[in-house]
Coordinates of C-alpha atoms and ligand atoms in Angstrom, one line a residue:
M1 CA -9.0 -69.6 -109.1
S2 CA -9.1 -70.1 -105.1
P3 CA -12.5 -70.9 -103.9
A4 CA -14.6 -68.3 -102.1
P5 CA -14.0 -68.1 -98.5
S6 CA -16.7 -69.9 -96.3
P7 CA -19.1 -67.5 -94.7
V8 CA -18.1 -66.9 -91.1
V9 CA -20.4 -68.0 -88.1
L10 CA -20.0 -65.6 -85.1
R11 CA -20.6 -67.1 -81.7
L12 CA -20.9 -65.0 -78.7
I13 CA -19.6 -66.1 -75.4
L14 CA -20.9 -64.0 -72.1
G15 CA -18.8 -63.5 -69.1
D16 CA -20.3 -66.1 -67.1
Q17 CA -20.1 -68.8 -69.8
L18 CA -16.6 -69.8 -69.5
N19 CA -17.1 -73.5 -69.9
V20 CA -14.3 -74.9 -71.9
Q21 CA -16.2 -78.3 -71.9
H22 CA -19.2 -76.8 -73.7
H23 CA -20.0 -78.9 -77.0
W24 CA -19.1 -75.8 -79.2
F25 CA -15.3 -76.2 -78.3
G26 CA -15.2 -80.0 -79.1
S27 CA -13.7 -79.4 -82.5
V28 CA -12.0 -76.5 -84.2
D29 CA -13.9 -75.0 -87.1
P30 CA -11.9 -72.2 -89.0
D31 CA -15.1 -70.7 -90.1
V32 CA -16.4 -69.9 -86.5
V33 CA -15.2 -67.0 -84.8
Y34 CA -15.8 -66.4 -80.9
V35 CA -16.2 -63.2 -79.5
L36 CA -15.8 -62.1 -76.0
M37 CA -16.3 -58.5 -74.8
E38 CA -16.1 -56.2 -71.8
V39 CA -18.9 -53.6 -72.2
G40 CA -19.7 -50.6 -70.1
Q41 CA -23.4 -51.8 -70.3
E42 CA -22.4 -54.5 -68.0
T43 CA -19.9 -52.6 -65.8
G44 CA -22.6 -49.9 -65.3
H45 CA -25.5 -52.2 -64.9
V46 CA -25.4 -51.8 -61.0
L47 CA -22.6 -50.7 -58.9
H48 CA -20.3 -53.9 -58.7
H49 CA -17.5 -54.7 -56.2
V50 CA -14.2 -54.1 -57.8
Q51 CA -13.0 -57.6 -57.3
K52 CA -16.1 -58.8 -59.2
V53 CA -15.2 -56.8 -62.2
T54 CA -11.7 -57.6 -62.2
G55 CA -12.3 -61.1 -61.5
F56 CA -14.7 -61.6 -64.5
F57 CA -12.5 -59.8 -66.7
A58 CA -9.4 -61.8 -65.7
A59 CA -11.6 -65.1 -66.2
M60 CA -12.8 -63.9 -69.5
R61 CA -9.2 -62.9 -70.9
G62 CA -7.8 -66.2 -69.7
F63 CA -10.6 -68.0 -71.1
A64 CA -9.9 -66.4 -74.6
D65 CA -6.2 -67.2 -74.3
R66 CA -7.1 -70.9 -73.6
L67 CA -9.6 -71.1 -76.7
R68 CA -6.8 -69.6 -78.9
E69 CA -4.4 -72.4 -77.4
L70 CA -6.9 -74.9 -78.6
G71 CA -6.9 -73.4 -82.1
H72 CA -10.2 -71.5 -82.1
R73 CA -10.5 -68.1 -83.8
V74 CA -11.2 -65.6 -81.0
V75 CA -12.1 -61.8 -81.0
Y76 CA -11.7 -60.5 -77.5
I77 CA -12.9 -56.6 -77.1
R78 CA -11.5 -54.9 -74.1
L79 CA -13.1 -52.1 -72.3
D80 CA -10.7 -49.4 -73.3
D81 CA -10.5 -50.5 -76.9
P82 CA -11.2 -47.5 -79.0
D83 CA -13.6 -49.3 -81.3
N84 CA -15.5 -50.5 -78.3
G85 CA -19.3 -49.3 -78.6
Q86 CA -19.7 -50.5 -75.0
T87 CA -23.1 -52.5 -75.8
F88 CA -23.6 -56.1 -77.2
A89 CA -25.6 -54.6 -79.9
S90 CA -23.1 -52.0 -81.3
N91 CA -20.1 -54.4 -81.0
L92 CA -21.9 -57.4 -82.8
A93 CA -23.2 -55.1 -85.5
R94 CA -19.6 -53.9 -86.1
L95 CA -18.1 -57.4 -86.0
V96 CA -20.8 -58.8 -88.3
R97 CA -20.1 -56.0 -91.0
D98 CA -16.1 -56.4 -90.4
L99 CA -16.1 -60.3 -90.6
G100 CA -18.8 -60.5 -93.1
A101 CA -20.6 -63.0 -90.7
A102 CA -23.5 -65.0 -92.2
R103 CA -24.8 -66.5 -89.0
F104 CA -25.0 -65.5 -85.4
E105 CA -25.1 -67.9 -82.5
F106 CA -25.2 -67.5 -78.9
Q107 CA -25.5 -69.8 -75.4
E108 CA -28.7 -69.4 -73.6
P109 CA -28.0 -66.3 -71.3
D110 CA -28.8 -67.2 -67.6
E111 CA -30.2 -63.6 -67.0
Y112 CA -33.9 -62.7 -68.3
R113 CA -32.6 -59.2 -69.4
L114 CA -29.9 -60.6 -71.5
D115 CA -32.1 -63.1 -73.1
V116 CA -34.7 -60.5 -74.2
Q117 CA -31.8 -58.2 -75.5
L118 CA -29.7 -60.9 -77.4
R119 CA -32.9 -62.1 -79.2
E120 CA -33.6 -58.4 -80.3
V121 CA -30.1 -57.9 -81.3
A122 CA -30.1 -61.1 -83.2
E123 CA -33.5 -59.8 -85.0
K124 CA -31.8 -56.5 -86.1
L125 CA -28.7 -58.3 -87.4
G126 CA -31.1 -59.9 -89.7
L127 CA -29.0 -63.1 -89.7
P128 CA -29.9 -66.8 -89.5
L129 CA -29.5 -67.4 -85.7
A130 CA -29.1 -70.3 -83.4
C131 CA -29.4 -70.3 -79.6
T132 CA -28.0 -73.3 -77.8
G133 CA -28.0 -74.6 -74.2
S134 CA -25.0 -73.7 -71.9
D135 CA -24.5 -77.5 -71.2
H136 CA -24.0 -76.4 -67.5
F137 CA -27.2 -76.9 -65.3
L138 CA -28.7 -80.4 -64.2
T139 CA -32.1 -79.1 -65.1
E140 CA -33.8 -77.0 -68.0
R141 CA -35.1 -73.5 -67.6
D142 CA -38.7 -74.8 -67.2
T143 CA -38.1 -78.1 -65.1
V144 CA -39.0 -76.2 -61.9
R145 CA -42.0 -74.6 -63.5
N146 CA -43.2 -77.9 -64.9
F147 CA -42.6 -79.9 -61.4
F148 CA -44.7 -77.5 -59.6
S149 CA -47.4 -77.1 -62.3
G150 CA -50.9 -77.2 -60.6
K151 CA -49.4 -77.2 -57.1
K152 CA -50.1 -74.5 -54.6
R153 CA -46.7 -74.6 -52.8
F154 CA -43.2 -74.5 -54.3
L155 CA -41.3 -76.5 -51.6
M156 CA -37.7 -76.8 -52.3
E157 CA -37.7 -79.9 -50.3
S158 CA -40.0 -81.6 -52.7
F159 CA -37.9 -80.5 -55.7
Y160 CA -34.6 -81.6 -54.0
R161 CA -36.1 -85.1 -53.1
D162 CA -37.2 -85.5 -57.0
M163 CA -33.7 -84.5 -58.1
R164 CA -32.2 -87.0 -55.7
R165 CA -34.4 -89.7 -57.0
S166 CA -33.9 -88.7 -60.8
T167 CA -30.0 -88.4 -60.4
G168 CA -29.6 -91.2 -58.1
L169 CA -27.2 -89.3 -56.0
L170 CA -27.0 -90.4 -52.2
M171 CA -29.6 -92.9 -53.1
R172 CA -29.7 -96.6 -52.6
D173 CA -32.5 -99.1 -53.9
G174 CA -34.7 -96.0 -54.4
R175 CA -34.2 -94.8 -51.0
P176 CA -32.2 -92.0 -49.5
V177 CA -28.9 -93.4 -48.0
G178 CA -28.8 -93.4 -44.4
G179 CA -32.6 -93.6 -44.3
K180 CA -33.2 -89.8 -44.2
W181 CA -33.4 -87.0 -46.7
N182 CA -32.2 -84.3 -44.3
F183 CA -29.6 -84.0 -41.7
D184 CA -30.2 -80.5 -40.6
K185 CA -30.6 -81.5 -37.0
Q186 CA -26.9 -82.8 -36.6
N187 CA -25.8 -79.8 -38.6
R188 CA -25.9 -76.1 -38.2
R189 CA -24.2 -75.9 -34.9
P190 CA -22.3 -72.6 -33.7
Y191 CA -18.5 -72.8 -34.2
D192 CA -16.9 -73.7 -31.0
G193 CA -13.2 -74.1 -32.0
S194 CA -13.3 -77.8 -31.8
V195 CA -12.3 -78.2 -35.5
P196 CA -9.3 -75.9 -36.4
V197 CA -10.2 -73.9 -39.5
P198 CA -7.7 -74.4 -42.3
P199 CA -6.2 -71.1 -43.7
S200 CA -7.8 -70.0 -47.0
P201 CA -6.0 -70.8 -50.3
A202 CA -4.4 -67.8 -51.8
F203 CA -4.4 -67.6 -55.6
D204 CA -2.8 -64.0 -55.5
N205 CA -3.8 -63.3 -59.2
D206 CA -2.1 -60.2 -60.4
V207 CA -4.9 -58.2 -61.8
S208 CA -3.3 -54.8 -61.5
S209 CA -3.5 -53.9 -65.2
I210 CA -7.2 -54.7 -65.2
S211 CA -7.6 -52.3 -62.0
D212 CA -5.6 -49.7 -63.6
M213 CA -7.8 -49.9 -66.9
L214 CA -10.9 -49.6 -64.5
G215 CA -9.5 -46.5 -63.0
S216 CA -8.5 -45.0 -66.5
V217 CA -11.8 -45.5 -68.1
G218 CA -13.8 -44.4 -65.0
V219 CA -15.6 -47.5 -64.1
R220 CA -17.3 -46.8 -60.7
T221 CA -17.1 -49.7 -58.1
L222 CA -17.6 -50.4 -54.8
G223 CA -15.5 -52.4 -52.0
R224 CA -11.8 -52.6 -52.1
I225 CA -8.9 -54.7 -53.6
E226 CA -5.4 -55.0 -52.5
P227 CA -3.0 -54.0 -55.3
A228 CA -2.1 -56.7 -57.7
R229 CA -4.0 -59.4 -55.6
L230 CA -7.3 -61.4 -56.4
N231 CA -7.8 -64.1 -54.1
W232 CA -10.3 -65.9 -56.4
P233 CA -10.0 -68.5 -58.9
V234 CA -10.0 -67.1 -62.4
N235 CA -9.4 -70.2 -64.5
R236 CA -10.3 -73.9 -64.7
R237 CA -7.0 -75.0 -63.0
Q238 CA -7.5 -72.8 -60.0
S239 CA -11.3 -73.7 -59.6
L240 CA -10.3 -77.3 -59.5
E241 CA -7.7 -76.5 -56.9
L242 CA -10.2 -74.8 -54.8
L243 CA -12.6 -77.8 -55.2
E244 CA -9.8 -80.1 -53.9
E245 CA -9.0 -77.8 -51.1
F246 CA -12.6 -77.9 -50.0
V247 CA -13.0 -81.7 -50.2
N248 CA -9.7 -82.2 -48.4
N249 CA -9.8 -79.7 -45.7
R250 CA -13.3 -78.3 -45.1
L251 CA -16.0 -80.6 -46.2
A252 CA -15.6 -82.9 -43.1
A253 CA -17.0 -80.0 -41.0
F254 CA -19.1 -78.2 -43.6
G255 CA -22.5 -79.2 -42.6
T256 CA -21.8 -79.0 -38.9
F257 CA -20.8 -75.4 -39.0
E258 CA -22.5 -74.2 -42.1
D259 CA -24.8 -71.6 -40.3
A260 CA -21.9 -70.7 -37.9
M261 CA -20.6 -67.1 -38.1
N262 CA -17.4 -66.0 -36.6
R263 CA -15.3 -62.8 -36.4
E264 CA -11.8 -64.4 -37.0
H265 CA -12.9 -66.9 -39.5
R266 CA -14.8 -65.3 -42.4
V267 CA -14.9 -68.5 -44.6
L268 CA -15.0 -71.1 -41.8
F269 CA -15.7 -74.4 -43.7
H270 CA -17.5 -73.1 -46.8
S271 CA -16.2 -73.9 -50.2
R272 CA -16.3 -70.5 -51.9
L273 CA -17.0 -72.3 -55.2
S274 CA -20.0 -70.2 -56.2
F275 CA -17.9 -67.7 -58.2
A276 CA -16.2 -70.6 -60.2
L277 CA -19.5 -72.3 -60.6
N278 CA -21.7 -69.3 -61.7
L279 CA -18.8 -68.4 -64.3
K280 CA -19.1 -72.2 -65.4
L281 CA -15.4 -72.7 -64.7
L282 CA -16.7 -75.6 -63.0
S283 CA -19.8 -77.9 -63.6
P284 CA -22.1 -78.6 -60.8
Q285 CA -22.1 -82.3 -61.8
E286 CA -18.4 -82.6 -61.4
V287 CA -18.5 -80.8 -58.1
L288 CA -21.2 -83.1 -56.8
N289 CA -19.3 -86.2 -58.2
R290 CA -16.1 -85.2 -56.4
V291 CA -18.0 -84.5 -53.1
V292 CA -19.9 -87.6 -53.1
A293 CA -16.9 -89.6 -54.2
A294 CA -14.7 -88.3 -51.2
W295 CA -17.5 -89.6 -48.9
D296 CA -17.9 -92.9 -50.7
D297 CA -14.3 -93.8 -50.6
G298 CA -14.9 -94.4 -46.9
R299 CA -11.2 -93.4 -46.1
S300 CA -11.6 -89.6 -45.7
G301 CA -13.6 -89.7 -42.4
I302 CA -16.2 -87.4 -44.1
T303 CA -19.6 -88.4 -42.9
L304 CA -23.0 -88.4 -44.6
P305 CA -24.6 -85.4 -42.9
Q306 CA -21.8 -83.2 -44.1
V307 CA -21.9 -84.5 -47.7
E308 CA -25.8 -84.4 -47.7
G309 CA -25.8 -80.7 -46.6
F310 CA -23.5 -79.7 -49.4
V311 CA -25.6 -81.7 -52.1
R312 CA -28.6 -80.1 -50.6
Q313 CA -27.0 -76.8 -51.5
V314 CA -26.0 -77.6 -55.1
L315 CA -28.5 -80.3 -56.4
G316 CA -31.2 -78.6 -54.4
W317 CA -31.2 -75.0 -53.9
R318 CA -28.9 -74.1 -56.8
E319 CA -31.2 -75.7 -59.4
Y320 CA -34.6 -74.7 -57.6
M321 CA -33.5 -71.1 -57.4
R322 CA -32.5 -71.0 -61.1
G323 CA -35.9 -72.7 -62.0
M324 CA -37.9 -70.2 -59.9
Y325 CA -36.2 -67.3 -61.6
W326 CA -37.3 -68.5 -64.9
A327 CA -40.6 -69.6 -63.6
F328 CA -41.6 -66.1 -62.3
M329 CA -39.7 -63.6 -64.3
P330 CA -40.1 -60.9 -65.3
G331 CA -42.8 -60.1 -62.9
F332 CA -40.5 -61.5 -60.0
K333 CA -38.3 -58.4 -60.3
K334 CA -41.1 -56.2 -59.5
E335 CA -42.6 -58.0 -56.5
N336 CA -42.9 -55.9 -53.3
F337 CA -45.3 -57.9 -50.9
F338 CA -44.8 -55.5 -47.9
G339 CA -44.7 -52.2 -49.9
H340 CA -41.4 -51.2 -48.6
T341 CA -39.9 -48.1 -49.7
R342 CA -37.1 -47.1 -47.5
S343 CA -33.4 -46.8 -48.5
L344 CA -30.5 -48.9 -47.3
P345 CA -28.7 -47.5 -44.3
G346 CA -25.5 -45.8 -45.4
F347 CA -23.4 -48.4 -43.4
Y348 CA -24.2 -50.8 -46.2
W349 CA -21.5 -49.1 -48.3
T350 CA -19.1 -48.4 -45.5
G351 CA -19.4 -51.0 -42.9
N352 CA -19.4 -48.2 -40.3
T353 CA -21.9 -49.2 -37.8
R354 CA -21.7 -49.7 -33.9
M355 CA -23.6 -53.2 -34.4
A356 CA -20.7 -55.5 -34.5
C357 CA -22.5 -58.2 -36.3
L358 CA -23.2 -55.9 -39.3
A359 CA -20.0 -54.2 -39.3
H360 CA -18.2 -57.5 -39.6
A361 CA -20.7 -59.0 -42.4
V362 CA -20.8 -55.8 -44.4
G363 CA -16.9 -55.0 -43.7
Q364 CA -15.8 -58.5 -45.0
S365 CA -18.1 -58.2 -48.0
L366 CA -16.4 -54.9 -48.9
D367 CA -13.0 -56.3 -48.4
F368 CA -13.7 -59.6 -50.2
G369 CA -16.9 -59.7 -52.0
Y370 CA -17.9 -62.7 -50.0
A371 CA -20.1 -63.5 -47.1
H372 CA -21.8 -66.8 -46.6
H373 CA -25.3 -67.7 -46.8
I374 CA -26.3 -67.2 -43.1
Q375 CA -24.4 -63.8 -42.9
R376 CA -26.4 -62.8 -46.1
L377 CA -29.9 -64.3 -44.8
M378 CA -29.8 -63.5 -41.1
L379 CA -27.7 -60.3 -41.1
T380 CA -27.6 -58.0 -44.0
G381 CA -30.9 -59.5 -45.4
C382 CA -32.8 -59.8 -42.3
F383 CA -31.8 -56.1 -41.2
A384 CA -32.8 -54.6 -44.6
L385 CA -36.2 -56.5 -44.3
L386 CA -36.7 -55.2 -40.7
W387 CA -35.5 -51.7 -41.8
G388 CA -38.3 -51.8 -44.7
T389 CA -36.0 -51.5 -47.4
D390 CA -37.1 -51.1 -51.0
P391 CA -36.4 -54.6 -52.6
D392 CA -35.1 -53.0 -55.7
E393 CA -32.3 -51.4 -53.5
V394 CA -31.5 -54.7 -51.8
D395 CA -31.4 -56.6 -55.1
A396 CA -29.0 -54.0 -56.4
W397 CA -26.7 -54.2 -53.4
Y398 CA -26.6 -58.0 -53.4
L399 CA -26.1 -58.2 -57.2
G400 CA -23.1 -55.7 -57.1
I401 CA -21.2 -56.6 -54.0
Y402 CA -20.9 -60.4 -54.0
M403 CA -18.4 -62.3 -56.5
D404 CA -20.9 -64.8 -57.2
G405 CA -23.9 -62.0 -57.9
I406 CA -25.6 -63.0 -61.2
E407 CA -29.3 -62.3 -61.2
W408 CA -30.6 -65.7 -61.7
A409 CA -29.0 -66.7 -58.2
E410 CA -29.3 -63.3 -56.6
L411 CA -33.0 -62.4 -57.4
P412 CA -34.6 -65.6 -55.9
N413 CA -32.4 -65.6 -52.9
T414 CA -32.8 -61.9 -52.1
R415 CA -36.2 -60.9 -53.2
G416 CA -37.8 -64.2 -52.7
M417 CA -36.1 -65.9 -50.0
S418 CA -34.5 -63.1 -48.0
Q419 CA -37.0 -60.2 -48.4
F420 CA -40.0 -62.3 -48.5
A421 CA -41.1 -59.8 -51.4
D422 CA -42.9 -62.5 -53.4
G423 CA -45.3 -63.0 -50.5
G424 CA -44.0 -66.7 -49.6
R425 CA -43.4 -68.5 -52.7
V426 CA -39.7 -69.3 -52.0
A427 CA -39.7 -69.0 -48.3
T428 CA -42.4 -70.5 -46.0
K429 CA -42.0 -67.5 -43.5
P430 CA -39.9 -64.2 -43.5
Y431 CA -36.4 -65.2 -42.2
V432 CA -35.9 -62.5 -39.7
C433 CA -34.4 -62.7 -36.2
S434 CA -33.7 -60.9 -33.0
A435 CA -30.4 -60.9 -31.2
R436 CA -31.1 -64.4 -29.7
Y437 CA -30.4 -66.2 -33.0
I438 CA -27.3 -64.0 -33.9
N439 CA -25.8 -64.6 -30.3
R440 CA -26.5 -68.3 -30.7
M441 CA -24.9 -68.8 -34.1
S442 CA -21.9 -66.3 -33.7
D443 CA -19.4 -64.5 -31.5
Y444 CA -20.6 -61.2 -32.4
C445 CA -22.3 -59.9 -29.5
P446 CA -19.8 -59.9 -26.6
G447 CA -18.1 -56.7 -27.0
C448 CA -20.6 -55.1 -29.3
D449 CA -21.7 -51.5 -28.2
Y450 CA -25.5 -52.8 -28.1
D451 CA -26.7 -55.0 -25.5
R452 CA -28.3 -58.2 -27.0
R453 CA -30.6 -58.9 -23.9
D454 CA -32.3 -55.5 -24.1
G455 CA -35.3 -54.5 -26.2
A456 CA -36.0 -51.2 -25.5
G457 CA -33.3 -49.2 -23.7
E458 CA -30.9 -46.7 -25.3
R459 CA -28.2 -49.5 -25.6
A460 CA -30.8 -52.1 -26.7
C461 CA -29.9 -54.2 -29.6
P462 CA -31.6 -52.8 -32.7
F463 CA -32.6 -56.3 -34.1
N464 CA -34.9 -56.9 -31.0
S465 CA -37.1 -53.8 -31.3
L466 CA -37.1 -53.9 -35.2
Y467 CA -38.1 -57.6 -35.1
W468 CA -41.5 -56.8 -33.2
H469 CA -41.8 -53.6 -35.2
F470 CA -41.8 -55.7 -38.4
F471 CA -44.3 -58.2 -37.2
H472 CA -46.5 -55.6 -35.5
R473 CA -46.7 -53.3 -38.6
N474 CA -47.3 -56.3 -41.0
E475 CA -49.8 -58.2 -39.0
A476 CA -52.6 -57.8 -41.5
L477 CA -50.3 -59.3 -44.0
L478 CA -48.6 -62.0 -42.0
R479 CA -51.3 -63.3 -39.5
G480 CA -52.6 -66.6 -40.7
T481 CA -49.5 -67.5 -42.6
G482 CA -48.6 -70.8 -41.0
R483 CA -45.3 -70.2 -39.8
V484 CA -45.5 -67.3 -37.9
G485 CA -48.3 -68.3 -35.5
T486 CA -46.0 -68.5 -32.5
V487 CA -44.5 -65.2 -33.1
Y488 CA -47.9 -63.5 -32.9
A489 CA -48.9 -65.8 -29.9
T490 CA -45.6 -64.4 -28.1
W491 CA -46.4 -60.9 -29.2
N492 CA -50.0 -61.2 -27.8
R493 CA -48.8 -62.4 -24.4
M494 CA -46.7 -59.5 -23.8
A495 CA -47.5 -56.7 -21.6
W496 CA -48.9 -53.5 -23.4
E497 CA -46.0 -51.4 -21.6
V498 CA -43.5 -53.7 -22.8
K499 CA -44.9 -53.7 -26.4
K500 CA -45.0 -49.9 -26.3
G501 CA -41.3 -49.6 -25.1
L502 CA -40.3 -52.0 -28.1
L503 CA -42.3 -50.0 -30.6
K504 CA -41.1 -46.7 -29.5
R505 CA -37.4 -47.9 -29.5
A506 CA -38.1 -49.2 -33.1
E507 CA -39.4 -45.9 -34.2
R508 CA -36.4 -43.9 -32.8
L509 CA -34.2 -46.4 -34.5
L510 CA -36.0 -46.0 -37.9
D511 CA -35.6 -42.2 -37.5
C512 CA -31.9 -42.4 -36.9
Q513 CA -29.1 -42.3 -39.4
E514 CA -26.3 -43.7 -37.3
L515 CA -26.7 -47.0 -35.9
Ligands
SF4_1 FE1 -25.7 -57.6 -33.6 FE2 -27.2 -56.9 -31.5 FE3 -25.4 -58.7 -31.1 FE4 -24.7 -56.2 -31.4 S1 -26.0 -57.2 -30.0 S2 -23.8 -57.9 -32.3 S3 -26.3 -55.5 -33.1 S4 -27.1 -58.7 -32.6

């Protein structure tokens, strides 16, 4: 008599958990079945960029193939499979039944919504359950909460320095190398053409079958995709290639031009690694190790300010934002400090605006699913805040349009940093600007239909009057918050006629649908 088969363990892998180095995959167990699924509940959660959906699905399908090559048992449910119930709950219930699973396991989801949902699903399945870490982040979910416990302010800088000390990255004898924590003053210059921008690496992934399937199933998406071309890394090999390309070609000028914006060069010296990082095709530790090693070997000509600028993003901001997300969810998702209720202007969906800066930033986002952090913070985010947009709408737009848009990263950056909807927990002041900043950091203003020097005239740059309107209408909320004192001092020094002209111009713009 043959022995009874061992009960199956069903392990769920989410689309942003494509970490082949996870401890789950260290050995092959024939009793473990891994499941990945494309589900309508996720494609329809917000309106996603078409490249984001195809990129996720291409990466998930490739990951399933890789696990099979390694000898693991894998079930992959495609979006158009006839048996697909289109939710995690229905598909898991069917698989448990069909496979006779006796245990359900999953990795910690990074999104609050899915964390709640999977625990409910697990309870309904009525199986013994295990939830394990994702082996990805450098900190735990509650590290930031614990770090700031009992403190009034949540300064990223304090957290970042603590991370430098605890990891020893860019530290020597307990002190920061170079004697400084921060090289911002040497960094963040406008792009002047002094360093040639290398061409973007092309991956040319053929995703036509996925695009066709999205069309046949009727998935609504935004943005554009060239037929059969996805220029994003969808597996570990391509992700490592992108990391090498960044280290070899861009890192040496990364910090210097990290805040610059340019019509011709949409990526400039940025790494574009966030998609691969957020899907866990790469680990932040290996990215940091590679970048620091490139500086440390002394041969590359990469200077400390460039490396520190990058380390600050990955070791500091990325871990901090993830920790702030878990510290303040679910309330974070409802915060609306200014009580904003307006809708995003229509050009956020088309790029059709006479404002050259926003036409470029939105246009490249629609074309490519990408804009770098200053384009997001000081152009699209800034305008949405000046416009008085409901943060729910801003969140949904950012979550959908960007390749790296996953809620743990998107929400604290958008609702916290960019929209100041948390009242100043993440940001120490509202990040808004007039044309002066945009003109200093970009080449957008020359040739724009609007006049960057004018505040109140018919051709006046909308940023100028909306900037003052924002501070004027929110004076009761903002006056007294430390870092806007000089703004109100300047406003108070203005002649009433000047103020009146700016406010009238802003009111006209806010009534207008065509900008
Ligand atoms: Fe943007 Fe104003 Fe400059 Fe035009 S003038 S590009 S709207 S900042």
